[in-house]
mmCIF file of C-alpha atoms in Angstrom:
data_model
loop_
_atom_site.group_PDB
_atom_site.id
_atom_site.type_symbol
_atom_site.label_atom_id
_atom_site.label_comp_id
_atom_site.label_asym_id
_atom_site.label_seq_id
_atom_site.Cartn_x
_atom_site.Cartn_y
_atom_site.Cartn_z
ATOM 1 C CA UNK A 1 -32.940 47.542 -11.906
ATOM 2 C CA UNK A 2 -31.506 49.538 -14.389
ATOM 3 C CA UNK A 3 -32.408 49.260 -18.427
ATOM 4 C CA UNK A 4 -29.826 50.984 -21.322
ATOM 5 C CA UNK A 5 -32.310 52.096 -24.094
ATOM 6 C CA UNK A 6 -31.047 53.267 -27.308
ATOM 7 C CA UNK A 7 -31.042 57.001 -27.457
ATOM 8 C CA UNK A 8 -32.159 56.495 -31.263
ATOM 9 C CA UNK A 9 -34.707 54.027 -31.312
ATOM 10 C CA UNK A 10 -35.389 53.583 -27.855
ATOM 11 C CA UNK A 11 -34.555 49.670 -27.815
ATOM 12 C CA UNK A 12 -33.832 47.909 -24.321
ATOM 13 C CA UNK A 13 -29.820 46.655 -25.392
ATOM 14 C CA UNK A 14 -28.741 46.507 -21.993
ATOM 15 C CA UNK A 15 -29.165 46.168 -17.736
ATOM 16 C CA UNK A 16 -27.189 46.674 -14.960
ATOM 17 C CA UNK A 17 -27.631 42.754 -14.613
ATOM 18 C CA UNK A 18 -24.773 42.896 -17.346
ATOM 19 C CA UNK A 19 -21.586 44.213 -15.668
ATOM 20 C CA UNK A 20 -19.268 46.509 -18.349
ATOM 21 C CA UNK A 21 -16.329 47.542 -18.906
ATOM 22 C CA UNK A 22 -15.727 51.164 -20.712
ATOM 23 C CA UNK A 23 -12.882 51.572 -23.317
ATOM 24 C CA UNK A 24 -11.596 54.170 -25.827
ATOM 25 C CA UNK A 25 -12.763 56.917 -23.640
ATOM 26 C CA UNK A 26 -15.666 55.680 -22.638
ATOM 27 C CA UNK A 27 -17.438 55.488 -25.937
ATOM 28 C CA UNK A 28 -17.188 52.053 -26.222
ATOM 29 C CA UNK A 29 -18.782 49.338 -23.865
ATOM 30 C CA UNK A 30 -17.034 46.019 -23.591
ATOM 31 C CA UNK A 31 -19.544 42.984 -21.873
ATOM 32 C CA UNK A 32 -19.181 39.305 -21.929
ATOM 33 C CA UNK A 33 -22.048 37.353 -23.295
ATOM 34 C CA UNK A 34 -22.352 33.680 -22.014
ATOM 35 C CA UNK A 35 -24.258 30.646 -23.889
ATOM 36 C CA UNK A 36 -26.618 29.158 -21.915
ATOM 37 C CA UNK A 37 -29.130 26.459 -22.416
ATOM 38 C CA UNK A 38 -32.519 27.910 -22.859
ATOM 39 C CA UNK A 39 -35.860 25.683 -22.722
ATOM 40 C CA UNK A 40 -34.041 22.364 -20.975
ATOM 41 C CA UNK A 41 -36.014 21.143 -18.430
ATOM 42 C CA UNK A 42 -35.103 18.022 -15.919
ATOM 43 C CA UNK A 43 -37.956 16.588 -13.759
ATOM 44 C CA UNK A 44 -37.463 13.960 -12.074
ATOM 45 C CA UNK A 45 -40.539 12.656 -10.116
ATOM 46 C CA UNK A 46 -39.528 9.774 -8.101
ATOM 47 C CA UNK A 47 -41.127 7.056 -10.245
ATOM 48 C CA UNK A 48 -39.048 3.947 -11.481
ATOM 49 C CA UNK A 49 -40.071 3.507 -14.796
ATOM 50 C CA UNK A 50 -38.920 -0.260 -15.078
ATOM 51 C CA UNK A 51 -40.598 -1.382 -12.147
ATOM 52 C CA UNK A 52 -43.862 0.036 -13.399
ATOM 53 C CA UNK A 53 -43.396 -1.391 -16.796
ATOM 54 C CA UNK A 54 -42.627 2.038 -18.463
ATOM 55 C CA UNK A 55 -40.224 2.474 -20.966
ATOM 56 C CA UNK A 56 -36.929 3.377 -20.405
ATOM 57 C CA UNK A 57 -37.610 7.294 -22.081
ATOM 58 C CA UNK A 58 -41.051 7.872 -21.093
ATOM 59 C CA UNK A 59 -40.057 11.739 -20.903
ATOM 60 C CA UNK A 60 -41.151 15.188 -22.795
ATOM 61 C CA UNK A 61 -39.294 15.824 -26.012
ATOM 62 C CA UNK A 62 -36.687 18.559 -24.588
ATOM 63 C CA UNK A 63 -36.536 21.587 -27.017
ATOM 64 C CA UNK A 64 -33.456 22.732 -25.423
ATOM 65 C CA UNK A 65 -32.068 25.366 -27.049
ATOM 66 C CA UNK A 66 -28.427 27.107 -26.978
ATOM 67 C CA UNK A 67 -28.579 31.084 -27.004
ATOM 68 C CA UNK A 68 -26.373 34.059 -26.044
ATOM 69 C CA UNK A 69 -27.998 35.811 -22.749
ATOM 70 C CA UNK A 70 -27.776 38.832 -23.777
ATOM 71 C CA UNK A 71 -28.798 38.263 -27.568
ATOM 72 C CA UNK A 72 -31.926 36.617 -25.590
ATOM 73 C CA UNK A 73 -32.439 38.665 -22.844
ATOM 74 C CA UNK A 74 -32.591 41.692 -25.384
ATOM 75 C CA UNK A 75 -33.669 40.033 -28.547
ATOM 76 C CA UNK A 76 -30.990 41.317 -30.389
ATOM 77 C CA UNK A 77 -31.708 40.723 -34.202
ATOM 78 C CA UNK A 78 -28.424 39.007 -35.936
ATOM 79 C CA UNK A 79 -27.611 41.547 -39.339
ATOM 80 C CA UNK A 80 -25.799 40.713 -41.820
ATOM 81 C CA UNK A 81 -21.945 41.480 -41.623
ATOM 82 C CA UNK A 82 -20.354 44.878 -42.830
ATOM 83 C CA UNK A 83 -17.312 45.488 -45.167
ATOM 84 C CA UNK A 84 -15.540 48.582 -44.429
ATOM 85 C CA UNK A 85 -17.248 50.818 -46.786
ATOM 86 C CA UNK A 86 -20.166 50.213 -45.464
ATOM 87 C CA UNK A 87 -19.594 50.413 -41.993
ATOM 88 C CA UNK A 88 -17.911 53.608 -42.344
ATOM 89 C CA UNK A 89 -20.987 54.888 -43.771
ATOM 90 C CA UNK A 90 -23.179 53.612 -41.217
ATOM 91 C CA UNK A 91 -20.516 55.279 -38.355
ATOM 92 C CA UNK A 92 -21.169 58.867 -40.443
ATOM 93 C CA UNK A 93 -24.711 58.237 -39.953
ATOM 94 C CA UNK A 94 -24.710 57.225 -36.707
ATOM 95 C CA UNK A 95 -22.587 60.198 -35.483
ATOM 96 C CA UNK A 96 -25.192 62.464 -37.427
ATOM 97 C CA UNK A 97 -28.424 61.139 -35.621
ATOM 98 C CA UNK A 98 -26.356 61.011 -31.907
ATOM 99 C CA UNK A 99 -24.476 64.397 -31.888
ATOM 100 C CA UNK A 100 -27.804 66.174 -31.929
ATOM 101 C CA UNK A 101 -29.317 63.866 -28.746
ATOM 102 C CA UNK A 102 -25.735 64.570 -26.824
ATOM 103 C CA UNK A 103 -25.752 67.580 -24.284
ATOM 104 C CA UNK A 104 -22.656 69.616 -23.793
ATOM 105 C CA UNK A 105 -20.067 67.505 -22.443
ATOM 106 C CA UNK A 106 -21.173 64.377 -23.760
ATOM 107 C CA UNK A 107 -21.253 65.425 -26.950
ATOM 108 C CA UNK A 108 -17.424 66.884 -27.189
ATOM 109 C CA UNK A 109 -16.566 63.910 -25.451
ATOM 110 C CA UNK A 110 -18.443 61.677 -28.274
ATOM 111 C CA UNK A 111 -16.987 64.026 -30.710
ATOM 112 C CA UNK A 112 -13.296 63.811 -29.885
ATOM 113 C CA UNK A 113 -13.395 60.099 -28.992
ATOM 114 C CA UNK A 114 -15.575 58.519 -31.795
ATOM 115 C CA UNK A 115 -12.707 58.457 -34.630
ATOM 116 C CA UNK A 116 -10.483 56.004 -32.356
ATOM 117 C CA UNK A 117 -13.484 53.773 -31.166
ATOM 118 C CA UNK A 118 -14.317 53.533 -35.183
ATOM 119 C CA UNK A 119 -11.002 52.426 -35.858
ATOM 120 C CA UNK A 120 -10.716 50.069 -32.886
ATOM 121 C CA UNK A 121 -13.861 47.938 -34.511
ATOM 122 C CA UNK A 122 -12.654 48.653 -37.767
ATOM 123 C CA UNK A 123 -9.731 46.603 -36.684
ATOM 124 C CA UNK A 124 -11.962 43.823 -35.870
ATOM 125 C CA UNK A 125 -14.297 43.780 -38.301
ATOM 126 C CA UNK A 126 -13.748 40.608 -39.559
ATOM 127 C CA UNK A 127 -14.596 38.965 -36.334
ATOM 128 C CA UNK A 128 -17.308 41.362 -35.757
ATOM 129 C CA UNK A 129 -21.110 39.913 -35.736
ATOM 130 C CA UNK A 130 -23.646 43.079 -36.107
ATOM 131 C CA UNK A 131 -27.240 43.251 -34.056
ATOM 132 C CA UNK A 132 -29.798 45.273 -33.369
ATOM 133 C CA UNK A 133 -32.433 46.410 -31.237
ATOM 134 C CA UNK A 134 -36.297 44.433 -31.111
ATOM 135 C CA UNK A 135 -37.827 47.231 -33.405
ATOM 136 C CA UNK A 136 -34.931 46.240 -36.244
ATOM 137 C CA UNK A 137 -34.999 50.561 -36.658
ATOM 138 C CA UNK A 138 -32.381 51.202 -39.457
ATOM 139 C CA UNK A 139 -31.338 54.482 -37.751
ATOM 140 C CA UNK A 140 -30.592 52.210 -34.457
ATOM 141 C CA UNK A 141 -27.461 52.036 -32.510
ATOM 142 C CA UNK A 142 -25.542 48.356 -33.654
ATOM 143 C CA UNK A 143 -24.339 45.933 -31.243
ATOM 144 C CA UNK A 144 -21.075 44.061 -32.205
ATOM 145 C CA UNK A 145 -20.194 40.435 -30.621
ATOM 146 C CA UNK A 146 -16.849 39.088 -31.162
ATOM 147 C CA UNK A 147 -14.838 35.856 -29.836
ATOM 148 C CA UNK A 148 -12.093 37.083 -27.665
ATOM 149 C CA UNK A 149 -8.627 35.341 -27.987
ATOM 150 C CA UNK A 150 -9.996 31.718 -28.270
ATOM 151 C CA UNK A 151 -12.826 32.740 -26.044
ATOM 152 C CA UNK A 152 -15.765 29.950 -26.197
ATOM 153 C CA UNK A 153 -18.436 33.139 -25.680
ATOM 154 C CA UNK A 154 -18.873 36.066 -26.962
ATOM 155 C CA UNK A 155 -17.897 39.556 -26.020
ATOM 156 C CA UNK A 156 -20.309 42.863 -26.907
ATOM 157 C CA UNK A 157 -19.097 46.055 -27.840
ATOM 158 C CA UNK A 158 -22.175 48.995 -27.554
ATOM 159 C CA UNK A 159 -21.828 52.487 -28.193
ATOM 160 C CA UNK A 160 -22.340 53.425 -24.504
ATOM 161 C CA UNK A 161 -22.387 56.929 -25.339
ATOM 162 C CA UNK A 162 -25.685 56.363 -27.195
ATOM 163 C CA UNK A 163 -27.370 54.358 -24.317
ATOM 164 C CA UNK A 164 -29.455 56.140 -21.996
ATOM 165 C CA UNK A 165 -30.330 54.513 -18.679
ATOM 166 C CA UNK A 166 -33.664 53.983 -17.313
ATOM 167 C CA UNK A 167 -35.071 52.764 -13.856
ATOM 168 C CA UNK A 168 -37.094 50.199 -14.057
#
């Protein structure tokens, strides 16, 4: 299996389990998320209760739960959302802290492609919900989800670029 780490803070964001998609260049990762019921659990043992004078809901309080698989998988930490000014800011930072971890290639690549992947999310950012990593790092990659054209779940958009992949 294969584990994305964050080349800044070194949080697990993604796995191979996860199939992607790679737009504007290939600095952006697209991946659909999926809710999914987390905790549910349906046992049934064969018993009648009504012939064995039990009551009709005899059974374990369910503390089923509805989560994003990947938000779970990864616990992604929800932050609060951006306005432009300060997500341009963060994208300056971010592009100061990952040029320096980019060899060669990857790094012109990162260089010439990063203004149009800004503005792509900048044109969502309205519909953009921002995570992080476990550690909460402030100098961490984000993680944006969005709801694609009426979409019930979500779709992810990493900085792919600033993933580094890891064997596990």
């Amino acid at each position: 299996m294969l584990v994305y780490q964050d080349l800044l803070a070194g949080d697990e964001l993604l796995s191979d389990s996860f199939l992607y998609r790679e737009i504007e260049n290939g600095i952006l990762w697209e991946v659909e998320g999926k809710w999914v019921t987390k905790g549910a659990c349906d046992v049934d043992i064969g018993a009648n209760p009504s012939a064995e004078g039990g009551e009709e809901d005899e059974g374990v309080d369910d503390q089923a739960v509805k989560v994003v698989d990947i938000v779970d998988t990864f616990r992604l930490q929800e932050q609060p959302s951006f306005d432009k000014k300060r997500f341009v800011a963060y994208v300056k930072k971010y592009i100061k802290l990952l040029t320096p971890k980019l060899e060669g290639e990857q790094q012109e690549l990162f260089k010439k492609n990063i203004e149009g992947a800004t503005k792509f999310l900048l044109s969502k950012l309205k519909d953009l919900q921002f995570f992080v990593g476990e550690s909460m790092n402030d100098d961490s990659s984000l993680v944006f989800a969005y709801y694609k054209d009426g979409s019930t779940d979500p779709t992810f958009l990493y900085f792919g670029i600033g993933l580094k992949e890891v064997k596990c």
